[in-house]
Amino acid sequence: MQVARVRKAAGKTGHAAAEPPAPVIADAAGLRRRLVRWYARAKRDLPWRRSRDPYAVWVSEVMLQQTQVERVKEFYRRFMARFPTVRELATAREADVLKHWEGLGYYRRARQLHAAAQAVVADHAAEFPRTVAGLLGLPGIGRYTAGAIASIAFDLPAPIVEANSRRVLARLAGHDEPVGGTGDEPIWELAAAVVPRKGAGVFNQALMDLGAMVCTPDRPLCGGCPLAGDCAAHAAGRVAEIPVMAAARAPKQIRETAVVTRHGDRVLLVCRGPGEWWEGLWDFPREPHGAAGESIGHVRYGVTHHRIECAVVQRRVTRAATPAAESRWVSIAALESLAMTAPGRRIAALVADQPGDHQRATVSRGQRAANRLGRLRGGG
Ligand code: SF4
């Protein structure tokens, strides 16, 4: 039984070098065999795995960035039913693409997907480049996505590093330096060293599945792990300590007020502009925290490392002013069909719970009648 080990870094003099030791895996060939054998019987049945079409691989990989697998499944089916080929995505209106992305969050991914589809059609005759370098030239395609498409769709020996494979590789090699950001460089080198010349797509997916199903962040199932004999962290009893994550950025707290300007059954929306979060999506305008209006609730949401506490106020107006270029009046019934930001959608739900002008008139007539009755009874 071969055990993976950490290579001791040594300079030419034989003294330990100042650089942290580069992680290595001793028996890469045996590890590949064991992992792929395990994958053949244990792999997850995921809708995007039924195709090796680079377009399908790419869409699924982009959706899977920052979104859980279970949640992606339904969005993936819907998206692929609407945009089954790269040409159909390239020629779609951006608002339509964003609408089909709604609920997945991180809309920048959808916009880049759209832009990259247009680049594939315009510059590559609707064929995906068949090299990692070519894939990296497309908008929004980074090292991980390029590696995933190259290995899964084209079976090129391209490494991948994402949260699951990074954890598995760091543990296998007993790599106890901080990972994340530039700290991932040694893991990329390790991934490149272990990826096979043939069958790279299967190997990469197996690594990710092992991380998702066995080598989980908390309480990994080392007892049932096909790579337990290869694993330095397991051998050293240090599984709980590895990987060491680089310190996360402290969250930034923001307070703001969303203003629902309402004229009858219409509300005023603003389209988020270039450089703003959720560019191209509709939302309710924001004002500094404490802005005046009738309070109708609160929403809390997070964007990157920001934690936002948003008060929602309503202002009813009797005259619908001509909206600015990036704004428009929308009937409350039509909000459902618009591509909206995640907090905008939640604010829309608060708006829908408010009585309309007709109901308010009925309520106030009823209230006036009740007051009159009370005065008569009380002799007032
Ligand atoms: S033995 Fe444990 S820590 Fe090592 S790869 Fe397997 S599940 Fe992960």
Short mmCIF file of C-alpha atoms and ligand atoms in Angstrom, two decimals:
data_model
loop_
_atom_site.label_atom_id
_atom_site.label_comp_id
_atom_site.label_asym_id
_atom_site.label_seq_id
_atom_site.Cartn_x
_atom_site.Cartn_y
_atom_site.Cartn_z
CA MET A 1 0.00 0.00 0.00
CA GLN A 2 1.49 3.29 -1.08
CA VAL A 3 1.06 6.33 1.11
CA ALA A 4 1.08 9.83 -0.31
CA ARG A 5 3.65 12.04 1.32
CA VAL A 6 4.82 15.62 1.42
CA ARG A 7 8.16 16.15 -0.26
CA LYS A 8 10.74 17.82 1.96
CA ALA A 9 11.91 20.94 0.18
CA ALA A 10 15.70 21.18 0.26
CA GLY A 11 18.13 23.57 -1.34
CA LYS A 12 21.29 22.50 -3.18
CA THR A 13 23.15 22.56 0.12
CA GLY A 14 20.79 20.02 1.55
CA HIS A 15 19.37 22.52 4.08
CA ALA A 16 15.63 23.00 4.25
CA ALA A 17 14.59 25.74 1.83
CA ALA A 18 12.62 28.81 3.00
CA GLU A 19 9.84 28.01 0.49
CA PRO A 20 7.06 25.82 1.86
CA PRO A 21 7.31 22.24 0.60
CA ALA A 22 5.58 21.55 -2.70
CA PRO A 23 2.81 18.99 -2.21
CA VAL A 24 3.22 15.70 -4.07
CA ILE A 25 1.35 12.43 -4.33
CA ALA A 26 3.56 9.35 -4.40
CA ASP A 27 1.56 6.78 -6.33
CA ALA A 28 -0.41 8.85 -8.83
CA ALA A 29 -1.06 5.89 -11.16
CA GLY A 30 -2.49 3.72 -8.37
CA LEU A 31 -4.54 6.61 -7.04
CA ARG A 32 -6.08 7.21 -10.49
CA ARG A 33 -7.02 3.54 -10.80
CA ARG A 34 -8.65 3.43 -7.35
CA LEU A 35 -10.48 6.69 -7.84
CA VAL A 36 -11.85 5.87 -11.30
CA ARG A 37 -12.97 2.42 -10.13
CA TRP A 38 -14.85 4.01 -7.24
CA TYR A 39 -16.39 6.61 -9.58
CA ALA A 40 -17.70 3.93 -11.95
CA ARG A 41 -19.96 2.58 -9.23
CA ALA A 42 -20.63 5.67 -7.08
CA LYS A 43 -20.88 8.65 -9.45
CA ARG A 44 -23.75 11.08 -9.18
CA ASP A 45 -26.36 10.96 -11.90
CA LEU A 46 -26.44 14.59 -13.02
CA PRO A 47 -28.33 15.85 -16.09
CA TRP A 48 -25.28 17.53 -17.66
CA ARG A 49 -23.27 14.33 -17.46
CA ARG A 50 -25.45 12.77 -20.15
CA SER A 51 -23.71 14.91 -22.74
CA ARG A 52 -20.14 15.71 -23.71
CA ASP A 53 -21.25 18.63 -25.83
CA PRO A 54 -18.87 21.47 -24.83
CA TYR A 55 -21.79 23.90 -24.77
CA ALA A 56 -23.70 21.74 -22.25
CA VAL A 57 -20.55 21.21 -20.15
CA TRP A 58 -19.87 24.94 -20.17
CA VAL A 59 -23.42 25.99 -19.18
CA SER A 60 -23.45 23.50 -16.29
CA GLU A 61 -19.99 24.54 -15.09
CA VAL A 62 -20.89 28.22 -15.08
CA MET A 63 -24.12 27.49 -13.18
CA LEU A 64 -22.26 25.35 -10.66
CA GLN A 65 -19.93 28.19 -9.72
CA GLN A 66 -21.29 29.39 -6.37
CA THR A 67 -24.57 27.45 -6.65
CA GLN A 68 -25.39 24.06 -5.09
CA VAL A 69 -25.72 21.04 -7.42
CA GLU A 70 -29.31 20.27 -6.36
CA ARG A 71 -30.41 23.80 -7.11
CA VAL A 72 -28.62 23.89 -10.46
CA LYS A 73 -30.39 20.76 -11.80
CA GLU A 74 -33.75 22.45 -12.41
CA PHE A 75 -32.25 25.70 -13.71
CA TYR A 76 -30.03 23.75 -16.09
CA ARG A 77 -32.97 21.85 -17.59
CA ARG A 78 -34.97 25.04 -18.07
CA PHE A 79 -32.05 26.96 -19.55
CA MET A 80 -31.10 24.18 -21.97
CA ALA A 81 -34.72 23.77 -23.06
CA ARG A 82 -34.86 27.48 -23.92
CA PHE A 83 -31.29 27.81 -25.32
CA PRO A 84 -30.36 24.31 -26.55
CA THR A 85 -27.37 25.43 -28.67
CA VAL A 86 -24.68 28.06 -28.49
CA ARG A 87 -26.26 29.76 -31.53
CA GLU A 88 -29.61 30.08 -29.80
CA LEU A 89 -27.98 31.58 -26.74
CA ALA A 90 -25.90 33.96 -28.87
CA THR A 91 -28.93 35.33 -30.71
CA ALA A 92 -31.18 35.66 -27.63
CA ARG A 93 -31.97 39.04 -26.09
CA GLU A 94 -29.99 39.70 -22.91
CA ALA A 95 -33.20 40.30 -20.93
CA ASP A 96 -34.38 36.81 -21.93
CA VAL A 97 -31.07 35.24 -20.81
CA LEU A 98 -31.22 37.09 -17.48
CA LYS A 99 -34.83 36.03 -16.98
CA HIS A 100 -33.79 32.38 -17.36
CA TRP A 101 -30.97 32.96 -14.91
CA GLU A 102 -33.19 34.50 -12.27
CA GLY A 103 -32.85 32.64 -8.97
CA LEU A 104 -29.29 31.50 -9.63
CA GLY A 105 -27.81 34.84 -8.57
CA TYR A 106 -24.46 36.26 -9.66
CA TYR A 107 -25.94 37.61 -12.91
CA ARG A 108 -22.54 38.62 -14.15
CA ARG A 109 -22.09 34.95 -15.01
CA ALA A 110 -25.18 35.03 -17.24
CA ARG A 111 -24.03 38.14 -19.04
CA GLN A 112 -20.59 36.64 -19.63
CA LEU A 113 -22.15 33.39 -20.80
CA HIS A 114 -24.16 35.38 -23.32
CA ALA A 115 -21.11 37.39 -24.45
CA ALA A 116 -18.98 34.24 -24.76
CA ALA A 117 -21.70 32.51 -26.82
CA GLN A 118 -21.65 35.48 -29.19
CA ALA A 119 -17.84 35.26 -29.39
CA VAL A 120 -17.99 31.50 -30.13
CA VAL A 121 -20.46 32.13 -32.97
CA ALA A 122 -18.77 35.24 -34.36
CA ASP A 123 -15.12 34.23 -34.04
CA HIS A 124 -15.16 30.41 -34.07
CA ALA A 125 -18.04 29.52 -36.43
CA ALA A 126 -20.09 28.28 -33.43
CA GLU A 127 -17.42 25.68 -32.51
CA PHE A 128 -15.75 25.84 -29.11
CA PRO A 129 -11.94 26.19 -29.24
CA ARG A 130 -10.35 22.80 -28.54
CA THR A 131 -7.44 24.07 -26.44
CA VAL A 132 -7.23 25.46 -22.91
CA ALA A 133 -5.60 28.65 -24.26
CA GLY A 134 -8.39 29.09 -26.84
CA LEU A 135 -11.08 28.57 -24.20
CA LEU A 136 -9.37 31.06 -21.87
CA GLY A 137 -9.71 33.66 -24.63
CA LEU A 138 -13.52 33.63 -24.30
CA PRO A 139 -15.23 36.19 -22.01
CA GLY A 140 -15.73 34.95 -18.45
CA ILE A 141 -13.96 31.61 -18.97
CA GLY A 142 -11.29 31.20 -16.31
CA ARG A 143 -8.79 28.51 -15.53
CA TYR A 144 -11.25 26.16 -13.85
CA THR A 145 -13.98 26.37 -16.54
CA ALA A 146 -11.43 26.04 -19.35
CA GLY A 147 -9.99 22.94 -17.65
CA ALA A 148 -13.43 21.45 -17.12
CA ILE A 149 -14.52 21.95 -20.76
CA ALA A 150 -11.16 20.79 -22.15
CA SER A 151 -11.08 17.62 -20.03
CA ILE A 152 -14.77 16.66 -19.99
CA ALA A 153 -15.77 17.60 -23.56
CA PHE A 154 -12.46 17.05 -25.40
CA ASP A 155 -10.67 14.65 -23.04
CA LEU A 156 -7.56 16.83 -22.94
CA PRO A 157 -5.26 16.29 -19.91
CA ALA A 158 -6.22 19.61 -18.32
CA PRO A 159 -6.24 19.98 -14.52
CA ILE A 160 -9.07 21.56 -12.56
CA VAL A 161 -9.16 23.04 -9.07
CA GLU A 162 -12.43 23.98 -7.39
CA ALA A 163 -13.59 23.68 -3.80
CA ASN A 164 -14.08 19.89 -3.81
CA SER A 165 -10.99 18.82 -5.72
CA ARG A 166 -8.87 21.35 -3.83
CA ARG A 167 -9.91 19.82 -0.50
CA VAL A 168 -9.25 16.26 -1.69
CA LEU A 169 -5.86 17.08 -3.19
CA ALA A 170 -4.73 19.11 -0.17
CA ARG A 171 -5.64 16.23 2.16
CA LEU A 172 -4.12 13.55 -0.04
CA ALA A 173 -0.82 15.43 -0.09
CA GLY A 174 -1.04 16.64 3.52
CA HIS A 175 -0.67 20.20 2.23
CA ASP A 176 -1.06 22.41 5.30
CA GLU A 177 -0.31 25.82 3.78
CA PRO A 178 -3.26 28.23 3.39
CA VAL A 179 -5.26 27.61 0.19
CA GLY A 180 -7.53 29.98 -1.73
CA GLY A 181 -6.46 32.74 -4.16
CA THR A 182 -2.72 32.60 -4.80
CA GLY A 183 -2.51 29.86 -2.17
CA ASP A 184 -4.11 27.56 -4.78
CA GLU A 185 -1.02 27.61 -7.00
CA PRO A 186 0.59 24.51 -5.41
CA ILE A 187 -2.76 22.71 -5.70
CA TRP A 188 -2.93 23.53 -9.41
CA GLU A 189 0.53 22.07 -9.80
CA LEU A 190 -0.55 18.97 -7.93
CA ALA A 191 -3.70 18.66 -10.06
CA ALA A 192 -1.59 18.96 -13.23
CA ALA A 193 0.76 16.25 -11.95
CA VAL A 194 -1.99 13.72 -11.21
CA VAL A 195 -4.39 14.29 -14.15
CA PRO A 196 -4.04 11.35 -16.59
CA ARG A 197 -3.09 11.73 -20.27
CA LYS A 198 -6.22 9.81 -21.21
CA GLY A 199 -9.54 9.87 -19.35
CA ALA A 200 -8.90 13.29 -17.78
CA GLY A 201 -12.59 14.22 -17.84
CA VAL A 202 -13.62 11.12 -15.89
CA PHE A 203 -10.73 11.58 -13.46
CA ASN A 204 -11.57 15.24 -12.80
CA GLN A 205 -15.24 14.50 -12.26
CA ALA A 206 -14.33 11.61 -9.97
CA LEU A 207 -12.16 13.93 -7.88
CA MET A 208 -15.02 16.40 -7.54
CA ASP A 209 -17.51 13.66 -6.66
CA LEU A 210 -15.20 12.23 -4.03
CA GLY A 211 -14.97 15.70 -2.48
CA ALA A 212 -18.73 16.17 -2.59
CA MET A 213 -19.71 12.72 -1.31
CA VAL A 214 -16.85 11.27 0.77
CA CYS A 215 -14.11 13.79 1.46
CA THR A 216 -16.55 16.41 2.73
CA PRO A 217 -15.45 19.55 4.61
CA ASP A 218 -16.80 18.30 7.95
CA ARG A 219 -16.67 14.68 9.06
CA PRO A 220 -15.27 13.11 5.88
CA LEU A 221 -16.02 9.40 5.50
CA CYS A 222 -12.41 8.23 5.59
CA GLY A 223 -13.50 4.72 6.63
CA GLY A 224 -15.22 4.23 3.27
CA CYS A 225 -12.79 6.26 1.15
CA PRO A 226 -11.16 4.47 -1.80
CA LEU A 227 -8.08 6.68 -1.34
CA ALA A 228 -7.63 6.24 2.42
CA GLY A 229 -4.36 4.38 1.80
CA ASP A 230 -3.07 7.23 -0.39
CA CYS A 231 -3.95 10.00 2.03
CA ALA A 232 -1.26 11.83 4.01
CA ALA A 233 -3.75 13.80 6.12
CA HIS A 234 -5.54 10.58 7.10
CA ALA A 235 -2.27 8.79 7.90
CA ALA A 236 -1.16 11.71 10.09
CA GLY A 237 -4.55 12.10 11.82
CA ARG A 238 -4.77 15.69 10.50
CA VAL A 239 -7.88 15.49 8.34
CA ALA A 240 -9.76 18.06 10.45
CA GLU A 241 -6.93 20.60 10.04
CA ILE A 242 -6.56 20.37 6.25
CA PRO A 243 -7.16 22.29 4.07
CA VAL A 244 -6.13 25.47 5.84
CA MET A 245 -8.27 28.25 4.40
CA ALA A 246 -6.82 31.74 3.83
CA ALA A 247 -8.52 34.20 6.21
CA ALA A 248 -11.90 35.26 4.85
CA ARG A 249 -12.54 38.95 4.35
CA ALA A 250 -14.65 40.48 7.15
CA PRO A 251 -18.20 41.20 5.95
CA LYS A 252 -19.09 44.84 5.36
CA GLN A 253 -22.44 45.96 6.81
CA ILE A 254 -24.55 48.37 4.74
CA ARG A 255 -27.90 50.00 5.58
CA GLU A 256 -30.10 51.44 2.86
CA THR A 257 -33.73 52.22 2.03
CA ALA A 258 -35.60 50.89 -1.01
CA VAL A 259 -38.32 53.25 -2.18
CA VAL A 260 -41.53 51.93 -3.72
CA THR A 261 -43.08 54.88 -5.51
CA ARG A 262 -46.62 53.86 -6.26
CA HIS A 263 -49.19 55.38 -8.56
CA GLY A 264 -52.39 53.36 -8.42
CA ASP A 265 -51.37 49.81 -9.28
CA ARG A 266 -48.10 50.81 -10.91
CA VAL A 267 -44.67 51.14 -9.31
CA LEU A 268 -41.52 52.89 -10.41
CA LEU A 269 -38.54 50.63 -11.20
CA VAL A 270 -34.97 51.37 -12.15
CA CYS A 271 -32.70 49.27 -14.34
CA ARG A 272 -29.31 48.62 -12.73
CA GLY A 273 -26.61 50.26 -14.80
CA PRO A 274 -23.09 49.23 -15.94
CA GLY A 275 -20.72 48.58 -13.06
CA GLU A 276 -23.55 48.16 -10.56
CA TRP A 277 -24.46 44.89 -8.91
CA TRP A 278 -27.07 43.08 -11.03
CA GLU A 279 -26.39 45.13 -14.15
CA GLY A 280 -29.30 44.95 -16.59
CA LEU A 281 -31.88 43.81 -14.01
CA TRP A 282 -34.85 45.75 -12.66
CA ASP A 283 -35.05 46.87 -9.05
CA PHE A 284 -36.64 49.45 -6.77
CA PRO A 285 -34.57 52.64 -6.40
CA ARG A 286 -32.39 53.00 -3.30
CA GLU A 287 -31.97 56.05 -1.10
CA PRO A 288 -29.79 56.58 1.96
CA HIS A 289 -30.93 54.75 5.09
CA GLY A 290 -33.74 56.57 6.90
CA ALA A 291 -35.38 58.01 3.76
CA ALA A 292 -39.02 59.05 4.37
CA GLY A 293 -42.07 56.96 3.47
CA GLU A 294 -44.63 54.48 4.85
CA SER A 295 -42.69 51.43 6.12
CA ILE A 296 -43.82 48.18 4.49
CA GLY A 297 -41.04 45.86 5.68
CA HIS A 298 -37.36 44.95 5.56
CA VAL A 299 -35.21 42.67 3.45
CA ARG A 300 -31.75 41.40 4.30
CA TYR A 301 -29.41 40.16 1.61
CA GLY A 302 -25.75 39.55 0.88
CA VAL A 303 -23.64 40.42 -2.17
CA THR A 304 -20.03 39.20 -2.21
CA HIS A 305 -18.75 40.17 1.27
CA HIS A 306 -21.43 42.84 1.85
CA ARG A 307 -24.32 42.25 4.28
CA ILE A 308 -27.15 44.60 3.48
CA GLU A 309 -30.04 45.61 5.73
CA CYS A 310 -32.64 47.26 3.53
CA ALA A 311 -35.69 49.13 4.90
CA VAL A 312 -38.57 49.26 2.40
CA VAL A 313 -40.82 52.32 2.31
CA GLN A 314 -43.74 53.14 0.08
CA ARG A 315 -44.70 56.55 -1.28
CA ARG A 316 -48.08 56.87 -2.94
CA VAL A 317 -48.24 59.62 -5.54
CA THR A 318 -51.26 61.11 -7.29
CA ARG A 319 -49.35 62.08 -10.43
CA ALA A 320 -47.04 59.74 -12.35
CA ALA A 321 -44.01 61.85 -13.21
CA THR A 322 -42.22 61.07 -16.49
CA PRO A 323 -39.54 58.55 -15.48
CA ALA A 324 -35.81 59.08 -16.08
CA ALA A 325 -34.21 57.20 -19.00
CA GLU A 326 -33.23 54.17 -16.93
CA SER A 327 -36.57 53.99 -15.04
CA ARG A 328 -40.08 52.98 -15.93
CA TRP A 329 -43.55 52.56 -14.48
CA VAL A 330 -44.60 48.91 -14.30
CA SER A 331 -47.93 47.43 -13.22
CA ILE A 332 -47.63 45.27 -10.11
CA ALA A 333 -49.15 42.35 -12.04
CA ALA A 334 -46.32 42.58 -14.63
CA LEU A 335 -43.47 42.40 -12.09
CA GLU A 336 -43.56 38.61 -12.27
CA SER A 337 -42.46 38.56 -15.91
CA LEU A 338 -39.55 41.01 -15.50
CA ALA A 339 -35.94 40.00 -14.86
CA MET A 340 -35.43 41.43 -11.38
CA THR A 341 -32.63 41.47 -8.84
CA ALA A 342 -32.95 39.04 -5.92
CA PRO A 343 -33.80 41.76 -3.36
CA GLY A 344 -36.06 43.47 -5.94
CA ARG A 345 -38.06 40.24 -6.23
CA ARG A 346 -38.48 40.10 -2.44
CA ILE A 347 -39.51 43.76 -2.28
CA ALA A 348 -42.05 43.05 -5.04
CA ALA A 349 -43.56 40.39 -2.75
CA LEU A 350 -43.93 43.00 0.02
CA VAL A 351 -45.60 45.35 -2.48
CA ALA A 352 -48.01 42.63 -3.58
CA ASP A 353 -49.10 42.25 0.08
CA GLN A 354 -50.11 45.90 0.30
CA PRO A 355 -53.76 46.85 -0.31
CA GLY A 356 -54.39 48.49 -3.69
CA ASP A 357 -55.96 51.95 -3.89
CA HIS A 358 -59.43 50.43 -4.41
CA GLN A 359 -59.08 48.24 -1.29
CA ARG A 360 -57.70 51.17 0.70
CA ALA A 361 -60.72 53.27 -0.33
CA THR A 362 -63.04 50.43 0.76
CA VAL A 363 -61.16 50.05 4.05
CA SER A 364 -61.28 53.75 4.80
CA ARG A 365 -65.00 53.96 3.93
CA GLY A 366 -65.59 50.99 6.28
CA GLN A 367 -63.42 52.63 8.94
CA ARG A 368 -65.37 55.91 8.67
CA ALA A 369 -68.68 54.02 9.02
CA ALA A 370 -67.35 52.15 12.10
CA ASN A 371 -66.23 55.44 13.65
CA ARG A 372 -69.66 56.99 13.07
CA LEU A 373 -71.34 53.96 14.66
CA GLY A 374 -68.96 54.17 17.62
CA ARG A 375 -69.78 57.85 18.12
CA LEU A 376 -73.54 57.16 17.99
CA ARG A 377 -73.23 54.30 20.50
CA GLY A 378 -71.01 56.31 22.76
CA GLY A 379 -73.33 59.28 22.40
CA GLY A 380 -70.42 61.31 20.95
S1 SF4 B 1 -8.97 9.41 3.51
FE1 SF4 B 1 -10.37 10.93 4.32
S2 SF4 B 1 -9.30 12.86 4.12
FE2 SF4 B 1 -8.21 11.39 2.84
S3 SF4 B 1 -9.10 11.66 0.81
FE3 SF4 B 1 -10.25 10.02 1.80
S4 SF4 B 1 -12.01 11.04 2.79
FE4 SF4 B 1 -10.48 12.61 2.26
#
